[in-house]
Short mmCIF file of C-alpha atoms in Angstrom, two decimals:
data_model
loop_
_atom_site.label_atom_id
_atom_site.label_comp_id
_atom_site.label_asym_id
_atom_site.label_seq_id
_atom_site.Cartn_x
_atom_site.Cartn_y
_atom_site.Cartn_z
CA UNK P 1 0.30 -2.96 -9.47
CA UNK P 2 0.88 -2.77 -13.18
CA UNK P 3 -2.87 -2.48 -13.71
CA UNK P 4 -2.95 0.54 -11.37
CA UNK P 5 0.07 2.02 -13.13
CA UNK P 6 -1.73 1.79 -16.48
CA UNK P 7 -4.56 4.01 -15.21
CA UNK P 8 -2.83 6.69 -13.16
CA UNK P 9 -1.28 9.98 -14.18
CA UNK P 10 1.09 12.22 -12.35
CA UNK P 11 4.47 11.85 -10.74
CA UNK P 12 3.15 11.59 -7.17
CA UNK P 13 0.97 8.57 -7.90
CA UNK P 14 3.79 6.83 -9.77
CA UNK P 15 6.08 7.45 -6.79
CA UNK P 16 3.47 5.84 -4.52
CA UNK P 17 3.39 2.74 -6.72
CA UNK P 18 7.19 2.65 -6.83
CA UNK P 19 7.21 2.74 -3.04
CA UNK P 20 4.57 -0.04 -2.86
CA UNK P 21 6.77 -2.21 -5.08
CA UNK P 22 9.70 -1.67 -2.67
CA UNK P 23 7.49 -2.38 0.36
CA UNK P 24 6.24 -5.63 -1.14
CA UNK P 25 9.73 -6.70 -2.24
CA UNK P 26 11.20 -5.90 1.20
CA UNK P 27 8.17 -7.25 3.13
CA UNK P 28 8.11 -3.96 5.06
CA UNK P 29 4.34 -3.53 5.32
CA UNK P 30 4.48 -2.18 8.88
CA UNK P 31 5.87 1.16 7.74
CA UNK P 32 2.70 2.22 5.93
CA UNK P 33 0.28 0.28 8.11
CA UNK P 34 0.88 2.11 11.37
CA UNK P 35 1.84 5.63 10.33
CA UNK P 36 -0.77 8.35 9.92
CA UNK P 37 1.14 10.92 7.90
CA UNK P 38 -0.43 12.37 4.77
CA UNK P 39 2.02 10.40 2.63
CA UNK P 40 1.16 7.13 4.35
CA UNK P 41 -2.57 7.78 4.01
CA UNK P 42 -1.98 8.36 0.29
CA UNK P 43 0.03 5.15 0.17
CA UNK P 44 -2.83 3.19 1.72
CA UNK P 45 -5.22 4.74 -0.80
CA UNK P 46 -2.88 3.67 -3.61
CA UNK P 47 -2.60 0.17 -2.22
CA UNK P 48 -2.58 -2.53 -4.90
CA UNK P 49 -5.63 -3.88 -3.08
CA UNK P 50 -7.59 -0.63 -3.44
CA UNK P 51 -9.47 -1.82 -6.50
CA UNK P 52 -10.62 -5.00 -4.81
CA UNK P 53 -11.24 -4.15 -1.15
CA UNK P 54 -12.77 -1.42 0.96
CA UNK P 55 -10.48 0.62 3.23
CA UNK P 56 -11.41 -1.41 6.33
CA UNK P 57 -10.77 -4.66 4.44
CA UNK P 58 -7.42 -3.33 3.18
CA UNK P 59 -6.39 -2.39 6.72
CA UNK P 60 -7.34 -5.86 7.94
CA UNK P 61 -5.19 -7.45 5.18
CA UNK P 62 -2.29 -5.12 6.03
CA UNK P 63 -2.61 -6.11 9.70
CA UNK P 64 -2.49 -9.81 8.80
CA UNK P 65 0.51 -9.33 6.54
CA UNK P 66 2.29 -7.35 9.21
CA UNK P 67 1.68 -10.08 11.77
CA UNK P 68 2.94 -12.79 9.42
CA UNK P 69 6.11 -10.92 8.48
CA UNK P 70 6.98 -10.54 12.18
CA UNK P 71 6.71 -14.30 12.87
#
C-alpha cells in the first residue's frame, strides 16, 4: 500500500488507502467485497492488488479472503 501511496495525489485517494489499511488490519474484507456503492467501487479500484491483478482476478482474491476470514 505504501507503493500506491507514493504515487497518488488527492485527499480522496489517501482516504481510500487509509480505509484499506483498516480493512486489512481488521480482516473485514467483506464490507468492500459485496457492496456496490460508488465508494466501494472506488475502494476496489484502489485495492492494493490493483497494480498486479485485473479486476476479475482482484474480485476472486477478495472472495477467497472473505471465505477464509469467515472460517
